[in-house]
PDB file of C-alpha atoms in Angstrom:
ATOM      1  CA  UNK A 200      99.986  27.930 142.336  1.00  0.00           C
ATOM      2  CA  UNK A 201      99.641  27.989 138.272  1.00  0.00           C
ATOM      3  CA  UNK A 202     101.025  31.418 138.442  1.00  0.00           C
ATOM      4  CA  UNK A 203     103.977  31.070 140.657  1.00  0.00           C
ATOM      5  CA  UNK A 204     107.436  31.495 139.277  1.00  0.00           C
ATOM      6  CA  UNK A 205     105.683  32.633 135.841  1.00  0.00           C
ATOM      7  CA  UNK A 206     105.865  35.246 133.914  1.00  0.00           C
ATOM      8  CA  UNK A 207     102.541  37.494 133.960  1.00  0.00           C
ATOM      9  CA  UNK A 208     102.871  37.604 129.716  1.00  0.00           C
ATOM     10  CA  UNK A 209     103.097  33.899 129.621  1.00  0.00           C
ATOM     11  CA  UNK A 210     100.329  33.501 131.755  1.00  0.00           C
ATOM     12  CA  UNK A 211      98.070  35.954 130.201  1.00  0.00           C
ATOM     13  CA  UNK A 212      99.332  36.702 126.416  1.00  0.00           C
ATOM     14  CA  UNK A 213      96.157  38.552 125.358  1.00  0.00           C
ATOM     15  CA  UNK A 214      96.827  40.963 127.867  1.00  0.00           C
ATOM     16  CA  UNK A 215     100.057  42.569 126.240  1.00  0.00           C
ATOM     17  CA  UNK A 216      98.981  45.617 125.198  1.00  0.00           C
ATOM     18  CA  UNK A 217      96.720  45.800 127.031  1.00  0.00           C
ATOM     19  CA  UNK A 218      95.593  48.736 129.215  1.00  0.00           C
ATOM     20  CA  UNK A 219      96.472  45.943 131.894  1.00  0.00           C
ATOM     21  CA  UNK A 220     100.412  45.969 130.455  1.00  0.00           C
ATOM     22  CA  UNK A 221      99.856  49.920 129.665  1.00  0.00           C
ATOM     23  CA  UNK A 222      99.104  50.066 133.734  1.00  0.00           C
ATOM     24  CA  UNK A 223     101.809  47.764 134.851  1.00  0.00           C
ATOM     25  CA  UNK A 224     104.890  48.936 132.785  1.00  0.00           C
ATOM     26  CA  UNK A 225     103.848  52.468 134.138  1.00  0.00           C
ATOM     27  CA  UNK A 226     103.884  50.829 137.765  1.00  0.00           C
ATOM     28  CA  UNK A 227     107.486  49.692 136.827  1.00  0.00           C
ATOM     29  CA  UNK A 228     109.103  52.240 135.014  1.00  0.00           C
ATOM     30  CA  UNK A 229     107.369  55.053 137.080  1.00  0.00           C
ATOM     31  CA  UNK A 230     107.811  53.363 141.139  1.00  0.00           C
ATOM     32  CA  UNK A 231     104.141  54.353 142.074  1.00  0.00           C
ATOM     33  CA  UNK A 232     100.634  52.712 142.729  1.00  0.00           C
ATOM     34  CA  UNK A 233      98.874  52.234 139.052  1.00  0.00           C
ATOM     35  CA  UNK A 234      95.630  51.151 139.422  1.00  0.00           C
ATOM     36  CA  UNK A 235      93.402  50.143 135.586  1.00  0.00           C
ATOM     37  CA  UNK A 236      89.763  49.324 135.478  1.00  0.00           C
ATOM     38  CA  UNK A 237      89.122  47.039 131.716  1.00  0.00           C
ATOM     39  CA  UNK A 238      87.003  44.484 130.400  1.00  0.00           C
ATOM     40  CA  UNK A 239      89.179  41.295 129.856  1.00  0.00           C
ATOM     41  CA  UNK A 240      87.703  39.259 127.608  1.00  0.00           C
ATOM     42  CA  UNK A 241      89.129  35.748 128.411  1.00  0.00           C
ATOM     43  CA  UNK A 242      87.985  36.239 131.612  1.00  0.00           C
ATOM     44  CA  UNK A 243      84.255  37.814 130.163  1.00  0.00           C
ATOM     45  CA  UNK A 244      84.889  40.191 132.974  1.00  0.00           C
ATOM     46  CA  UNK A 245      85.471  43.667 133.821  1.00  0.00           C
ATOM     47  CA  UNK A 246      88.819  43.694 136.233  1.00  0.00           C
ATOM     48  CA  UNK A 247      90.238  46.164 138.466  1.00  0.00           C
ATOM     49  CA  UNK A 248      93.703  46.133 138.804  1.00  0.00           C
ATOM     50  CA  UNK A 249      95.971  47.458 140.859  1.00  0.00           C
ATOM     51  CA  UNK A 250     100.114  47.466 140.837  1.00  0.00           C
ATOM     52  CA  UNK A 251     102.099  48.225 143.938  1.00  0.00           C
ATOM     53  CA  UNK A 252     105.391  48.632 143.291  1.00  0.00           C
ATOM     54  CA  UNK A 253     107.928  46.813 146.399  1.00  0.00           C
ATOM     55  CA  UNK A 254     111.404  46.923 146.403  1.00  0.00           C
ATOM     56  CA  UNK A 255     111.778  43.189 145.281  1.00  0.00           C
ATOM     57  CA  UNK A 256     108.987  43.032 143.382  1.00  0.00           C
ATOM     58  CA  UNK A 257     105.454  44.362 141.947  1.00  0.00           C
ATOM     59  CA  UNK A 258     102.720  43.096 143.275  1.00  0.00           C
ATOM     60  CA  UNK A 259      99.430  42.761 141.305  1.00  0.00           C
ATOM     61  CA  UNK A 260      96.096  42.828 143.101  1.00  0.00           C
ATOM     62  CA  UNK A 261      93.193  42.099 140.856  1.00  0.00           C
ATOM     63  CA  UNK A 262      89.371  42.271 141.156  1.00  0.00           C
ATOM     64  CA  UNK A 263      86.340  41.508 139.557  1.00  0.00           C
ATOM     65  CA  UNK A 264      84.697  44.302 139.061  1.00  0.00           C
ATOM     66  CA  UNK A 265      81.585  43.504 136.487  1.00  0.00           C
ATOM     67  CA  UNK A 266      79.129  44.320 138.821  1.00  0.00           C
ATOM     68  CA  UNK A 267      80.041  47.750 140.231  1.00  0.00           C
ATOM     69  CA  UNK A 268      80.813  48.293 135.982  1.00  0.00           C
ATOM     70  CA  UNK A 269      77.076  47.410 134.963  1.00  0.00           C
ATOM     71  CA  UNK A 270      75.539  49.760 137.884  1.00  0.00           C
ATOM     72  CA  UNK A 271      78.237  52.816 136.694  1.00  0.00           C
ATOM     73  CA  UNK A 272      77.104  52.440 132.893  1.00  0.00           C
ATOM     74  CA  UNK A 273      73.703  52.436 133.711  1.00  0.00           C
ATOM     75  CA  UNK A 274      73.915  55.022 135.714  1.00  0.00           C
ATOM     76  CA  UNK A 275      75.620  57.067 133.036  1.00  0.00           C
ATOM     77  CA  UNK A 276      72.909  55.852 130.719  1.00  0.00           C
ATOM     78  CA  UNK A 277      70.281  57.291 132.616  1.00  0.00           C
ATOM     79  CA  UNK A 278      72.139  60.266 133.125  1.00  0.00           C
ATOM     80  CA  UNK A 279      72.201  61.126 129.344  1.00  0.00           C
ATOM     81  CA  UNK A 280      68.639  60.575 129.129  1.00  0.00           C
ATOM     82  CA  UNK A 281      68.439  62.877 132.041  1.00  0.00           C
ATOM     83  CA  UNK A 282      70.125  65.552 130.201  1.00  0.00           C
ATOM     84  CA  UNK A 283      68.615  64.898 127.139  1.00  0.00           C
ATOM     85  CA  UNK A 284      65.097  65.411 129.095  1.00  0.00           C
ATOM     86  CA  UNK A 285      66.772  68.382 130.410  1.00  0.00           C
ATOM     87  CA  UNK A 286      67.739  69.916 127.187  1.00  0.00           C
ATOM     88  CA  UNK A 287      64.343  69.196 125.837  1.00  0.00           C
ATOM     89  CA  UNK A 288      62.744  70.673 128.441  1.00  0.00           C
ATOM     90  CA  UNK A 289      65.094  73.648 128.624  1.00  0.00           C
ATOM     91  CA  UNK A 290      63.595  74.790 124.883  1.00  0.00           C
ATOM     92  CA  UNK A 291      59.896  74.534 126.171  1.00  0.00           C
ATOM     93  CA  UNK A 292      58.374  78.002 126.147  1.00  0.00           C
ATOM     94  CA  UNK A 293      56.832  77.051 130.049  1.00  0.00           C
ATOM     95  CA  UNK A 294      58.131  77.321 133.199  1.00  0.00           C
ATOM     96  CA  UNK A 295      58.866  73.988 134.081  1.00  0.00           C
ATOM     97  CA  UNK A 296      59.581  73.895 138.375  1.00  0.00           C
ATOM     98  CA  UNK A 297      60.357  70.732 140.045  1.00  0.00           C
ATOM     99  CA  UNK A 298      59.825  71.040 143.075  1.00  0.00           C
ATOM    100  CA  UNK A 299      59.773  68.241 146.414  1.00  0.00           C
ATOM    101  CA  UNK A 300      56.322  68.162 148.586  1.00  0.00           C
ATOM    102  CA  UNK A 301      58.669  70.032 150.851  1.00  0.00           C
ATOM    103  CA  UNK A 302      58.433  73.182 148.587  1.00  0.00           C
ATOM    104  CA  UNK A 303      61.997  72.983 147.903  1.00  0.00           C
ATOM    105  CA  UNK A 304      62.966  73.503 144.274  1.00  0.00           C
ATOM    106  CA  UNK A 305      64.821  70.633 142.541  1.00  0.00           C
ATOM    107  CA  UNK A 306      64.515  71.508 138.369  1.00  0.00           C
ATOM    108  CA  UNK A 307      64.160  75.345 136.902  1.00  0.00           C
ATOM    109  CA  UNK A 308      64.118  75.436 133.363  1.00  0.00           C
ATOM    110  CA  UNK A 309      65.391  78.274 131.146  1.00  0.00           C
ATOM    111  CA  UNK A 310      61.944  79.327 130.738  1.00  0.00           C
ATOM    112  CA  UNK A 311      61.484  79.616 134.085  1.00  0.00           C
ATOM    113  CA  UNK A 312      64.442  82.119 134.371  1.00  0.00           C
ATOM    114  CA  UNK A 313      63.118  84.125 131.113  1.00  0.00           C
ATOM    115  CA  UNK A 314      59.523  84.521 133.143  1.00  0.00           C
ATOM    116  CA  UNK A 315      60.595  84.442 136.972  1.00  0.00           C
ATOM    117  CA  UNK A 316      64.196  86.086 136.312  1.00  0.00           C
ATOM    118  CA  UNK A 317      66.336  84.041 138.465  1.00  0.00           C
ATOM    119  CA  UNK A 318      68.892  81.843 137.519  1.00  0.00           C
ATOM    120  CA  UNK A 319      69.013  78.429 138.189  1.00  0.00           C
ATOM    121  CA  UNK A 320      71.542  78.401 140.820  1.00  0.00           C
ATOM    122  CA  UNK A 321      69.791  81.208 142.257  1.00  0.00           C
ATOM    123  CA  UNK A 322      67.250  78.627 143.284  1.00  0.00           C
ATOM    124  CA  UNK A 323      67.827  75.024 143.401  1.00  0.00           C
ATOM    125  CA  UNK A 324      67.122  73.873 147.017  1.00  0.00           C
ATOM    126  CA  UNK A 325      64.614  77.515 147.632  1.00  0.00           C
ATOM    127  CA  UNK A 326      61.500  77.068 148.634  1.00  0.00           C
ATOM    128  CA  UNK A 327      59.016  77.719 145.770  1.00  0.00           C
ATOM    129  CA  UNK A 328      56.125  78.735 147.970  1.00  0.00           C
ATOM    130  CA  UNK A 329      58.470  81.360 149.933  1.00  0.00           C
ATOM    131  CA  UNK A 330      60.064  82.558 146.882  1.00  0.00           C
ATOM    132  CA  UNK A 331      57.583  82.960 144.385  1.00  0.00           C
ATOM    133  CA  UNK A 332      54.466  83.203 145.974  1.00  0.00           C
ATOM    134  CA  UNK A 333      53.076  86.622 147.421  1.00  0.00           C
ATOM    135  CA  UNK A 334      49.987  84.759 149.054  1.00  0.00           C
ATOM    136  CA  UNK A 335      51.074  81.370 150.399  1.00  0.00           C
ATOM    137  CA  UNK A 336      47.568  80.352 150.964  1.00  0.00           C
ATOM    138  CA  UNK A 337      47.422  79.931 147.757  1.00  0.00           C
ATOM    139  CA  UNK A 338      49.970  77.505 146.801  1.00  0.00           C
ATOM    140  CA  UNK A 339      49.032  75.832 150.245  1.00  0.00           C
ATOM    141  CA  UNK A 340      44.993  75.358 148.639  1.00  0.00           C
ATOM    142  CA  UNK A 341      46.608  73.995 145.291  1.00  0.00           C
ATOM    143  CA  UNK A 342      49.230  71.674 147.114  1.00  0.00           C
ATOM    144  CA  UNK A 343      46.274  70.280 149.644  1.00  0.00           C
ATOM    145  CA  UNK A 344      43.890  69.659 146.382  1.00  0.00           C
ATOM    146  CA  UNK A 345      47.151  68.144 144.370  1.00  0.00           C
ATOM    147  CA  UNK A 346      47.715  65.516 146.956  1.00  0.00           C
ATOM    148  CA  UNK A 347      43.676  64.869 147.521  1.00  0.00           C
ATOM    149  CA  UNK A 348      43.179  64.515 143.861  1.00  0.00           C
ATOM    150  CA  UNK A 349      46.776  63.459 142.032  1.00  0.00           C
ATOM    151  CA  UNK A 350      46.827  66.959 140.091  1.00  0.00           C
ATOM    152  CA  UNK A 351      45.706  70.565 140.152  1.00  0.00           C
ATOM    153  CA  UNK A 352      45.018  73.176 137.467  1.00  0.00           C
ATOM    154  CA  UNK A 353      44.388  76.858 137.880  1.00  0.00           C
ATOM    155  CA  UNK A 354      46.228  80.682 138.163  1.00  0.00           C
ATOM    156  CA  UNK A 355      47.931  81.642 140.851  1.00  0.00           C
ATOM    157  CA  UNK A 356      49.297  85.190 141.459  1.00  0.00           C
ATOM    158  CA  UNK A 357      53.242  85.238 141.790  1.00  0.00           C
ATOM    159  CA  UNK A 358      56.098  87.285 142.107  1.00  0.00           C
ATOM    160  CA  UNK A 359      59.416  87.855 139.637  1.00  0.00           C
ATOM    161  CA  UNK A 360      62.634  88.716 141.091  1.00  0.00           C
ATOM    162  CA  UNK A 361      62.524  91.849 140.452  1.00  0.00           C
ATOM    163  CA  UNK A 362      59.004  91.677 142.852  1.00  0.00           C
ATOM    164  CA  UNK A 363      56.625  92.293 140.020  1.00  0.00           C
ATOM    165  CA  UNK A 364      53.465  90.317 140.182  1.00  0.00           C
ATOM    166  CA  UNK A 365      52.104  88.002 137.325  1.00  0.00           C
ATOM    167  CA  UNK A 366      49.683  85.770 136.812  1.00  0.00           C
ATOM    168  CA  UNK A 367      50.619  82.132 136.101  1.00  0.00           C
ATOM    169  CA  UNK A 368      48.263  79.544 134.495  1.00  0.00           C
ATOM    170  CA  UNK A 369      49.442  76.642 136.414  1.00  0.00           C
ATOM    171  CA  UNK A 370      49.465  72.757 136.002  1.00  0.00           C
ATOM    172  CA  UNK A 371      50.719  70.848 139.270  1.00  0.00           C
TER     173      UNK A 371
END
């Protein structure tokens, strides 16, 4: 009821020049659907809004968005860490493999593709004990004593991609 009959600038004055009033000229000038996501101070909130242009008027649509904000830049926090794990594990002279208990690979370094030959999007989602492993009862034994005991340590004979066998010095 505060609102009605006012103008939006007189209502809100801090939020001329806004990316709010950026959004809602555009809305006007341009006859289409603008929609701005900002943190509005006076309110201590970040705000979605959206503009739908009418043919007698614009109407604003506005949500509180502060929640859904904090979970997005967290996750993009812990998505640069990720990467920066990544890239420090991408200059590690090891193989580093990821891998689910389901054998299926979910990390391959760029040691791993120096040693084993295969790219990375050669094998995310493979199945490390089909792919790599000649003798399957062998990563079967260390995946049995790595669940029994929390960790295994030994050599295991594998295979490159080009089929030649090595010997890997292992750490599960």
């Amino acid at each position: 009821d505060d609102l009605h009959g006012r103008r939006l600038w007189d209502a809100y004055p801090e939020a001329e020049g806004s990316e709010f009033s950026i959004g809602y000229r555009a809305a006007l000038s341009e006859n289409r659907t603008v929609t701005v996501r900002d943190y509005y101070p006076p309110f201590d909130a970040w705000i979605e809004a959206r503009a739908y242009p009418t043919e007698h008027a614009l109407v604003l649509a506005l949500r509180d968005v502060s929640e859904s904000e904090a979970v997005r830049r967290e996750l993009l926090e812990r998505k640069a860490e990720v990467e920066a794990q990544g890239a420090l594990l991408d200059i590690a002279r090891d193989a580093i493999v990821i891998r689910g208990l389901d054998g299926k690979i979910r990390y391959w370094n760029a040691a791993a593709t120096r040693i084993y030959g295969w790219e990375l999007d050669e094998v995310i989602g493979c199945n490390s004990r089909e792919l790599i492993y000649p003798d399957v009862s062998q990563f079967d034994q260390a995946l049995a004593a790595t669940l029994r005991d929390g960790h295994w340590d030994g050599e295991v004979t594998q295979v490159t991609k080009s089929g030649s066998p090595i010997i890997a010095d292992a750490s599960w």
